[in-house]
Short mmCIF file of C-alpha atoms in Angstrom, two decimals:
data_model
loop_
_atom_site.label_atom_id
_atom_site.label_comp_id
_atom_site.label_asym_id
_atom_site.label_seq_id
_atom_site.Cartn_x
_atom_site.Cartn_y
_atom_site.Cartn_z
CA UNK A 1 11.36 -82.21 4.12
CA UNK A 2 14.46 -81.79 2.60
CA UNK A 3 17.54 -84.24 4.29
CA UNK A 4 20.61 -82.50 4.84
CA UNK A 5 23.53 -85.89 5.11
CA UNK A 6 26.44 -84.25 6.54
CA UNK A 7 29.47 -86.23 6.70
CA UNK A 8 31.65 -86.88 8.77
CA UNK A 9 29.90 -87.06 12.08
CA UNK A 10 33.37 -86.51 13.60
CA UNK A 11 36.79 -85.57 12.83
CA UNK A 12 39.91 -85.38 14.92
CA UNK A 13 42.77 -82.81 13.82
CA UNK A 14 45.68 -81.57 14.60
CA UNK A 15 46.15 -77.63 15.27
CA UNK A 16 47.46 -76.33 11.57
CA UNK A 17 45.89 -78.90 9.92
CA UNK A 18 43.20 -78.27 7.32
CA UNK A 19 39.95 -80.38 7.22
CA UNK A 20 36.76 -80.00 5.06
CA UNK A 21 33.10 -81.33 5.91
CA UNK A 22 30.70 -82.43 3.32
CA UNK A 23 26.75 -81.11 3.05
CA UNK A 24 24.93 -82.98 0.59
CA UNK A 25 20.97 -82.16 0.02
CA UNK A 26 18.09 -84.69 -0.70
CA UNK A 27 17.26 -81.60 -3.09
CA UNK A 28 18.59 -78.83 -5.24
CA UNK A 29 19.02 -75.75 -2.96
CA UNK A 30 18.80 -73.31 -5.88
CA UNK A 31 16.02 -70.99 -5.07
CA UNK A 32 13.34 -69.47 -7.69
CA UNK A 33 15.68 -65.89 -6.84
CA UNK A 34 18.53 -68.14 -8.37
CA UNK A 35 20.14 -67.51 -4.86
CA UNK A 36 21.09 -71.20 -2.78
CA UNK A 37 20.73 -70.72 0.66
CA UNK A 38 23.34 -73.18 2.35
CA UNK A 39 24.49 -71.62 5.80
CA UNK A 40 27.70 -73.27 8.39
CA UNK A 41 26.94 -72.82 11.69
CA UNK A 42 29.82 -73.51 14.40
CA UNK A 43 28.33 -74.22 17.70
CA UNK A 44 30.98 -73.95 20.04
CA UNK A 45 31.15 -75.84 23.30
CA UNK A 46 28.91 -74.42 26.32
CA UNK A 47 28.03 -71.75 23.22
CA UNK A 48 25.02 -70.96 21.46
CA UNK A 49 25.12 -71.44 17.34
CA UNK A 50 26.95 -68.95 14.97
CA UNK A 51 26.73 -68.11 11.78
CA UNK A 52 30.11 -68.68 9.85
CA UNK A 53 29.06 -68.51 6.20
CA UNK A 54 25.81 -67.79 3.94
CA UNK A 55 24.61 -68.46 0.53
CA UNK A 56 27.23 -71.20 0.37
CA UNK A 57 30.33 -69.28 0.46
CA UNK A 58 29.75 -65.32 1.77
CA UNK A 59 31.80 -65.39 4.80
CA UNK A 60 29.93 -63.35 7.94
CA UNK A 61 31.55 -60.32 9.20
CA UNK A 62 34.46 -60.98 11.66
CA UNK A 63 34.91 -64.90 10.37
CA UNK A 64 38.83 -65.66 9.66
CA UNK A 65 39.49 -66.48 5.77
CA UNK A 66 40.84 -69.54 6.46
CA UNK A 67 37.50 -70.70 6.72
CA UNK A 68 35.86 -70.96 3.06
CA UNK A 69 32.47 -72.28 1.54
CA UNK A 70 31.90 -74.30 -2.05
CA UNK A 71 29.28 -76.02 -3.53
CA UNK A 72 26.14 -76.23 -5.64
CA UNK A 73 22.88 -77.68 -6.20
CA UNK A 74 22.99 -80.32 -3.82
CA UNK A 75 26.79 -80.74 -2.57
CA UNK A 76 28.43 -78.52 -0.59
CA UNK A 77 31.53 -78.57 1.49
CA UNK A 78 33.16 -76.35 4.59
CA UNK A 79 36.75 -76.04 4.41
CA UNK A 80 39.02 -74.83 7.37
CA UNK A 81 42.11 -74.02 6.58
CA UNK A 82 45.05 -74.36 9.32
CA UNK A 83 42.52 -75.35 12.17
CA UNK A 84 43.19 -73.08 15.19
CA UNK A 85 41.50 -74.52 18.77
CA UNK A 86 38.97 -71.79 18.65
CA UNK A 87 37.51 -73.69 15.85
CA UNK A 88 36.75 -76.60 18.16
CA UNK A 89 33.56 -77.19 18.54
CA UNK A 90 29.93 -78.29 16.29
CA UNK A 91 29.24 -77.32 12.74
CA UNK A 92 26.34 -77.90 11.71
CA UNK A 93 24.90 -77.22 7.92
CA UNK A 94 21.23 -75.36 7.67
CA UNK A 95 19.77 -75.34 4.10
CA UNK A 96 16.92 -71.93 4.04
CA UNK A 97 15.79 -72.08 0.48
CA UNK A 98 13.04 -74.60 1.55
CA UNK A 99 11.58 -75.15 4.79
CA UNK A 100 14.87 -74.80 6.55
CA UNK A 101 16.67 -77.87 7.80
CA UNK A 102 19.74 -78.48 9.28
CA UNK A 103 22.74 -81.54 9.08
CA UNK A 104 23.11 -83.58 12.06
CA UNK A 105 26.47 -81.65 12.61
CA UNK A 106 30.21 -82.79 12.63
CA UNK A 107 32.25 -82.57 16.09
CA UNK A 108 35.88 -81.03 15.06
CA UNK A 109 38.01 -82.52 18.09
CA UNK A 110 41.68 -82.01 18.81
CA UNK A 111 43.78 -85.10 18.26
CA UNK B 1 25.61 -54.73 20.16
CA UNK B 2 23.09 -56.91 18.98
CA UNK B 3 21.57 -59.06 21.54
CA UNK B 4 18.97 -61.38 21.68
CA UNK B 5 17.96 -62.89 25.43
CA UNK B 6 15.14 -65.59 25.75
CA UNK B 7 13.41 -66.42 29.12
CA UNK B 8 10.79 -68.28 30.14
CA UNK B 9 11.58 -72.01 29.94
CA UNK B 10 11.09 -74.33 33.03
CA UNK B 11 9.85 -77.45 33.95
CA UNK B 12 6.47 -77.77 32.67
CA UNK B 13 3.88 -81.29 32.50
CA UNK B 14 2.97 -82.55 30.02
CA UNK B 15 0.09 -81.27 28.18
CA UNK B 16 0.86 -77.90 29.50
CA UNK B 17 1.47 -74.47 27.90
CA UNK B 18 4.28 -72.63 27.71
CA UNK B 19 5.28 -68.74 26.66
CA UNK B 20 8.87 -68.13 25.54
CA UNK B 21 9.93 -64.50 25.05
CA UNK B 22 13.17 -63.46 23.42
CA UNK B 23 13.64 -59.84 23.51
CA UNK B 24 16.10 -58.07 21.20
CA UNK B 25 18.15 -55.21 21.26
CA UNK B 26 21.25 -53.34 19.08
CA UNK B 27 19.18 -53.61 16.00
CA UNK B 28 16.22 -52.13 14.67
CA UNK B 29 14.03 -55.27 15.82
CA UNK B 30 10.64 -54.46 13.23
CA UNK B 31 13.22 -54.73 10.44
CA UNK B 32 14.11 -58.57 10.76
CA UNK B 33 12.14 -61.66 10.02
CA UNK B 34 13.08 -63.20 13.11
CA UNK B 35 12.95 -67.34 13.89
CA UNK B 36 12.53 -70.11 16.55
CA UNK B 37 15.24 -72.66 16.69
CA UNK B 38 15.41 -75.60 19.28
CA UNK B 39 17.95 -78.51 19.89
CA UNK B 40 17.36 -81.64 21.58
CA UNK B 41 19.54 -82.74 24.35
CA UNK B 42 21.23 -85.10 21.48
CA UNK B 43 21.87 -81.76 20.00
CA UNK B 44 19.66 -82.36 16.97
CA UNK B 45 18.64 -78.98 15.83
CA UNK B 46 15.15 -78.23 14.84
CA UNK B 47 13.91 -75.42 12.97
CA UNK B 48 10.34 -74.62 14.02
CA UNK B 49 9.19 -71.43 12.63
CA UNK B 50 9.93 -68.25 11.42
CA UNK B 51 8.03 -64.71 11.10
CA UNK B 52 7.80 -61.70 8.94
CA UNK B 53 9.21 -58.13 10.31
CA UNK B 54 6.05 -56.87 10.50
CA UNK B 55 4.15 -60.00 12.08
CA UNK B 56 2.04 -60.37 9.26
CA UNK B 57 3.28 -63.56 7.75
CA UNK B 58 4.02 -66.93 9.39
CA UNK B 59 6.20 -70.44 8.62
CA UNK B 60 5.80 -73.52 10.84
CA UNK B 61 7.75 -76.47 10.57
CA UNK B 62 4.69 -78.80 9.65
CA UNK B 63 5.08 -81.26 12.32
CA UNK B 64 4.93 -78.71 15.02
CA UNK B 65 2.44 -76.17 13.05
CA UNK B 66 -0.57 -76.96 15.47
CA UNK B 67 0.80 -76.66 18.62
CA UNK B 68 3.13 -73.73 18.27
CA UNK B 69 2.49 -70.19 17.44
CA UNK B 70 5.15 -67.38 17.11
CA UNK B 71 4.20 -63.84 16.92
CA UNK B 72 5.65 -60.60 17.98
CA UNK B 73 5.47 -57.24 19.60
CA UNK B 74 7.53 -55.04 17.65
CA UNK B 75 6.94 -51.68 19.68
CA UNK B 76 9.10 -53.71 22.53
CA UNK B 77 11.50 -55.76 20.02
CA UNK B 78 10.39 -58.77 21.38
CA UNK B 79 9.71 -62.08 19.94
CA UNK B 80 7.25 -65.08 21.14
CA UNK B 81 6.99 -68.49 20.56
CA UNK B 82 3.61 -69.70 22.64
CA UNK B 83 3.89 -73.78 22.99
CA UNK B 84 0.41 -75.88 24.06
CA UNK B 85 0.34 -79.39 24.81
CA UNK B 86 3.49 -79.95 25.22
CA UNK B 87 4.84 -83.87 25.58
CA UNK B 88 8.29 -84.65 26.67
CA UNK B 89 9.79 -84.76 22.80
CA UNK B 90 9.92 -81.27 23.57
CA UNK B 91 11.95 -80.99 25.92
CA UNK B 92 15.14 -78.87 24.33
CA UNK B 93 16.54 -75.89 24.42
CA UNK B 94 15.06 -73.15 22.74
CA UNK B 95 16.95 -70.34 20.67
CA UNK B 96 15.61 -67.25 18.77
CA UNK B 97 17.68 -66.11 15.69
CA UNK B 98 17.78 -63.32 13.41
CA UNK B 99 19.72 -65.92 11.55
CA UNK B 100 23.10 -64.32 11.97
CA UNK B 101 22.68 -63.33 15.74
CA UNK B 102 21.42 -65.87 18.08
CA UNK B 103 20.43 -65.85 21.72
CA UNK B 104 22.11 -67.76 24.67
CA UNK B 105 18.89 -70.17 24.58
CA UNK B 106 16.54 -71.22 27.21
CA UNK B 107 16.00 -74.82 28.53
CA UNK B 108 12.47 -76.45 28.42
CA UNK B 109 12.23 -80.09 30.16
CA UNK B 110 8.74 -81.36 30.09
CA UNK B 111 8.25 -84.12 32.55
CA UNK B 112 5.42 -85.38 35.05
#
Protein backbone atom coordinates (compact mmCIF):
# COMPACT_ATOMS: atom_id res chain seq x y z
CA UNK A 1 0.00 0.00 0.00
CA UNK A 2 1.16 3.24 -0.52
CA UNK A 3 1.27 5.61 3.05
CA UNK A 4 -0.01 8.91 2.60
CA UNK A 5 1.79 11.06 6.11
CA UNK A 6 -0.18 14.11 6.20
CA UNK A 7 0.94 16.65 8.52
CA UNK A 8 -0.32 18.48 10.66
CA UNK A 9 -3.04 16.47 12.27
CA UNK A 10 -4.44 19.84 13.41
CA UNK A 11 -4.18 23.43 12.95
CA UNK A 12 -5.87 26.34 14.62
CA UNK A 13 -6.26 29.74 12.56
CA UNK A 14 -7.47 32.77 12.61
CA UNK A 15 -10.20 33.97 9.91
CA UNK A 16 -7.80 35.81 7.09
CA UNK A 17 -5.07 33.90 7.91
CA UNK A 18 -3.39 31.61 5.40
CA UNK A 19 -2.28 28.02 6.34
CA UNK A 20 -0.84 25.16 4.16
CA UNK A 21 -0.98 21.25 4.92
CA UNK A 22 1.67 18.90 3.86
CA UNK A 23 0.98 15.33 1.80
CA UNK A 24 3.98 13.38 1.56
CA UNK A 25 3.81 9.72 -0.26
CA UNK A 26 5.68 6.46 0.76
CA UNK A 27 5.90 6.48 -3.23
CA UNK A 28 6.19 8.51 -6.36
CA UNK A 29 2.61 9.36 -7.48
CA UNK A 30 3.66 9.88 -11.11
CA UNK A 31 1.56 7.57 -13.13
CA UNK A 32 2.76 5.48 -16.37
CA UNK A 33 0.17 8.42 -18.28
CA UNK A 34 2.83 10.87 -16.71
CA UNK A 35 -0.36 12.28 -14.94
CA UNK A 36 0.02 12.30 -10.61
CA UNK A 37 -3.12 11.75 -9.17
CA UNK A 38 -3.02 13.67 -5.69
CA UNK A 39 -6.71 14.82 -4.79
CA UNK A 40 -7.78 17.40 -1.34
CA UNK A 41 -10.80 16.49 -0.05
CA UNK A 42 -12.53 18.94 2.63
CA UNK A 43 -14.94 17.07 4.71
CA UNK A 44 -16.90 19.52 6.36
CA UNK A 45 -18.53 19.04 9.72
CA UNK A 46 -21.94 16.89 9.77
CA UNK A 47 -20.90 16.82 5.72
CA UNK A 48 -20.02 14.19 3.46
CA UNK A 49 -16.33 14.52 1.59
CA UNK A 50 -15.68 17.01 -1.34
CA UNK A 51 -13.51 17.23 -3.83
CA UNK A 52 -11.43 20.57 -3.72
CA UNK A 53 -8.56 19.88 -6.09
CA UNK A 54 -7.24 17.04 -8.62
CA UNK A 55 -4.09 16.01 -10.23
CA UNK A 56 -2.31 18.03 -7.55
CA UNK A 57 -3.32 21.43 -8.39
CA UNK A 58 -6.64 21.56 -10.98
CA UNK A 59 -9.01 23.30 -8.80
CA UNK A 60 -12.84 21.63 -9.10
CA UNK A 61 -15.50 23.72 -10.50
CA UNK A 62 -17.04 26.22 -7.98
CA UNK A 63 -13.76 25.98 -5.44
CA UNK A 64 -12.56 29.70 -4.39
CA UNK A 65 -8.85 30.50 -5.74
CA UNK A 66 -7.66 31.15 -2.61
CA UNK A 67 -7.38 27.63 -2.25
CA UNK A 68 -4.27 26.28 -4.42
CA UNK A 69 -2.44 22.83 -4.92
CA UNK A 70 1.64 22.15 -5.41
CA UNK A 71 3.71 19.37 -5.40
CA UNK A 72 5.43 16.44 -7.07
CA UNK A 73 6.55 13.00 -6.90
CA UNK A 74 6.05 12.38 -3.43
CA UNK A 75 5.43 15.91 -1.60
CA UNK A 76 2.62 17.80 -1.94
CA UNK A 77 1.07 20.63 -0.08
CA UNK A 78 -2.66 22.43 0.20
CA UNK A 79 -2.52 26.01 0.61
CA UNK A 80 -5.55 28.23 1.76
CA UNK A 81 -5.20 31.47 1.33
CA UNK A 82 -7.14 34.05 3.74
CA UNK A 83 -9.07 31.15 5.58
CA UNK A 84 -12.81 32.01 5.57
CA UNK A 85 -15.05 29.77 8.35
CA UNK A 86 -16.59 27.86 5.55
CA UNK A 87 -13.27 26.29 5.22
CA UNK A 88 -13.60 24.77 8.68
CA UNK A 89 -13.73 21.50 8.68
CA UNK A 90 -11.42 17.92 7.55
CA UNK A 91 -9.06 17.74 4.65
CA UNK A 92 -8.01 14.87 3.93
CA UNK A 93 -5.31 13.91 0.98
CA UNK A 94 -6.31 10.73 -1.44
CA UNK A 95 -3.43 9.60 -3.74
CA UNK A 96 -5.42 7.51 -7.13
CA UNK A 97 -2.43 6.67 -9.22
CA UNK A 98 -2.04 3.39 -7.19
CA UNK A 99 -4.49 1.59 -5.27
CA UNK A 100 -5.99 4.73 -3.87
CA UNK A 101 -5.23 5.77 -0.32
CA UNK A 102 -5.98 8.51 1.64
CA UNK A 103 -3.96 10.84 4.64
CA UNK A 104 -5.28 10.54 8.01
CA UNK A 105 -6.66 14.16 7.48
CA UNK A 106 -5.86 17.59 9.20
CA UNK A 107 -8.76 19.34 11.38
CA UNK A 108 -8.59 23.28 10.34
CA UNK A 109 -10.18 24.81 13.67
CA UNK A 110 -10.89 28.43 14.44
CA UNK A 111 -8.62 29.90 17.07
CA UNK B 1 -27.97 18.16 -10.19
CA UNK B 2 -25.90 15.35 -9.63
CA UNK B 3 -26.89 13.22 -6.80
CA UNK B 4 -25.82 10.20 -5.41
CA UNK B 5 -28.14 8.60 -2.33
CA UNK B 6 -27.02 5.28 -0.59
CA UNK B 7 -29.44 3.15 1.58
CA UNK B 8 -29.36 0.13 3.08
CA UNK B 9 -27.08 0.17 6.14
CA UNK B 10 -28.37 -1.03 9.62
CA UNK B 11 -27.44 -2.95 12.38
CA UNK B 12 -26.36 -6.21 11.20
CA UNK B 13 -24.38 -9.43 13.39
CA UNK B 14 -21.66 -10.37 12.83
CA UNK B 15 -20.98 -12.78 10.17
CA UNK B 16 -23.92 -11.45 8.36
CA UNK B 17 -24.48 -10.03 4.83
CA UNK B 18 -25.22 -6.90 3.85
CA UNK B 19 -26.48 -5.05 0.34
CA UNK B 20 -25.73 -1.34 0.00
CA UNK B 21 -27.30 0.47 -2.96
CA UNK B 22 -26.38 3.98 -4.01
CA UNK B 23 -28.45 5.16 -6.78
CA UNK B 24 -27.40 8.11 -8.96
CA UNK B 25 -28.96 10.69 -10.79
CA UNK B 26 -28.06 14.27 -12.83
CA UNK B 27 -25.45 12.45 -14.77
CA UNK B 28 -25.30 9.96 -17.33
CA UNK B 29 -24.61 7.10 -14.63
CA UNK B 30 -23.07 4.17 -17.44
CA UNK B 31 -20.49 6.86 -18.22
CA UNK B 32 -18.57 6.92 -14.77
CA UNK B 33 -16.32 4.44 -13.10
CA UNK B 34 -17.98 4.79 -9.96
CA UNK B 35 -16.32 3.76 -6.22
CA UNK B 36 -17.00 2.58 -2.60
CA UNK B 37 -15.57 4.69 0.11
CA UNK B 38 -16.06 4.05 3.94
CA UNK B 39 -14.83 5.89 7.16
CA UNK B 40 -14.51 4.54 10.49
CA UNK B 41 -16.10 6.22 13.37
CA UNK B 42 -12.32 7.63 14.05
CA UNK B 43 -12.93 9.05 10.68
CA UNK B 44 -10.19 7.02 9.01
CA UNK B 45 -11.17 6.80 5.44
CA UNK B 46 -10.93 3.63 3.55
CA UNK B 47 -11.01 3.14 -0.02
CA UNK B 48 -12.49 -0.27 -0.85
CA UNK B 49 -13.17 -0.63 -4.43
CA UNK B 50 -13.91 0.83 -7.50
CA UNK B 51 -15.71 -0.28 -10.93
CA UNK B 52 -15.61 0.28 -14.60
CA UNK B 53 -18.68 2.26 -16.41
CA UNK B 54 -19.68 -0.58 -18.00
CA UNK B 55 -19.32 -3.19 -15.01
CA UNK B 56 -16.88 -5.09 -16.71
CA UNK B 57 -13.79 -4.41 -14.72
CA UNK B 58 -13.24 -4.50 -10.94
CA UNK B 59 -10.54 -3.03 -8.08
CA UNK B 60 -10.67 -4.22 -4.45
CA UNK B 61 -8.72 -2.89 -1.82
CA UNK B 62 -6.79 -6.27 -1.11
CA UNK B 63 -7.62 -6.60 2.43
CA UNK B 64 -11.28 -6.46 1.85
CA UNK B 65 -11.18 -8.21 -1.82
CA UNK B 66 -12.89 -11.50 -0.48
CA UNK B 67 -15.60 -10.36 1.31
CA UNK B 68 -16.84 -7.47 -0.74
CA UNK B 69 -18.15 -7.32 -4.19
CA UNK B 70 -19.33 -4.12 -6.06
CA UNK B 71 -21.19 -4.32 -9.22
CA UNK B 72 -23.81 -2.33 -10.93
CA UNK B 73 -27.03 -1.97 -12.77
CA UNK B 74 -26.55 0.65 -15.19
CA UNK B 75 -30.13 0.59 -16.89
CA UNK B 76 -31.27 2.05 -13.22
CA UNK B 77 -27.93 4.18 -12.45
CA UNK B 78 -27.43 2.38 -9.51
CA UNK B 79 -24.42 1.17 -7.79
CA UNK B 80 -23.85 -1.94 -5.23
CA UNK B 81 -21.48 -2.83 -2.86
CA UNK B 82 -22.69 -6.55 -1.46
CA UNK B 83 -20.69 -7.13 2.07
CA UNK B 84 -20.56 -11.03 3.61
CA UNK B 85 -19.23 -11.88 6.84
CA UNK B 86 -19.11 -8.95 8.19
CA UNK B 87 -17.16 -8.46 11.83
CA UNK B 88 -17.47 -5.33 13.80
CA UNK B 89 -14.13 -3.57 12.07
CA UNK B 90 -16.71 -2.80 9.70
CA UNK B 91 -18.72 -0.96 11.22
CA UNK B 92 -18.44 2.71 9.32
CA UNK B 93 -20.11 4.68 7.26
CA UNK B 94 -20.31 3.92 3.81
CA UNK B 95 -20.08 6.51 0.81
CA UNK B 96 -20.29 5.98 -3.02
CA UNK B 97 -18.28 8.48 -5.20
CA UNK B 98 -17.94 9.33 -8.68
CA UNK B 99 -14.87 10.85 -7.21
CA UNK B 100 -15.95 14.43 -7.55
CA UNK B 101 -19.64 13.91 -6.34
CA UNK B 102 -20.23 11.98 -3.28
CA UNK B 103 -23.30 10.73 -1.48
CA UNK B 104 -24.60 11.73 2.04
CA UNK B 105 -23.32 8.11 3.25
CA UNK B 106 -25.03 5.39 5.05
CA UNK B 107 -24.14 4.03 8.56
CA UNK B 108 -23.30 0.26 9.06
CA UNK B 109 -22.73 -0.85 12.90
CA UNK B 110 -22.12 -4.51 13.14
CA UNK B 111 -22.63 -5.74 16.62
CA UNK B 112 -24.14 -8.96 18.42
Amino acid sequence: DVVMTQTPPSLSVAIGQSVSISCKSSQSLVASDKNTYLNWLLQSPGRSPKRLIYQVSKLDSGVPDRFSGSGSEKDFTLKISRVEAEDLGVYYCLQGTHLPTFGAGTKLELK
Amino acid sequence: EVQLVESGGGLVQPGASLKLSCVASGFTFSDYWMSWVRQTPGKTMEWIGDIKYDGSYTNYAPSLKNRFTISRDNAKSTLYLQMSNVRSEDTATYYCTRGDYWGQGVMVTVSS
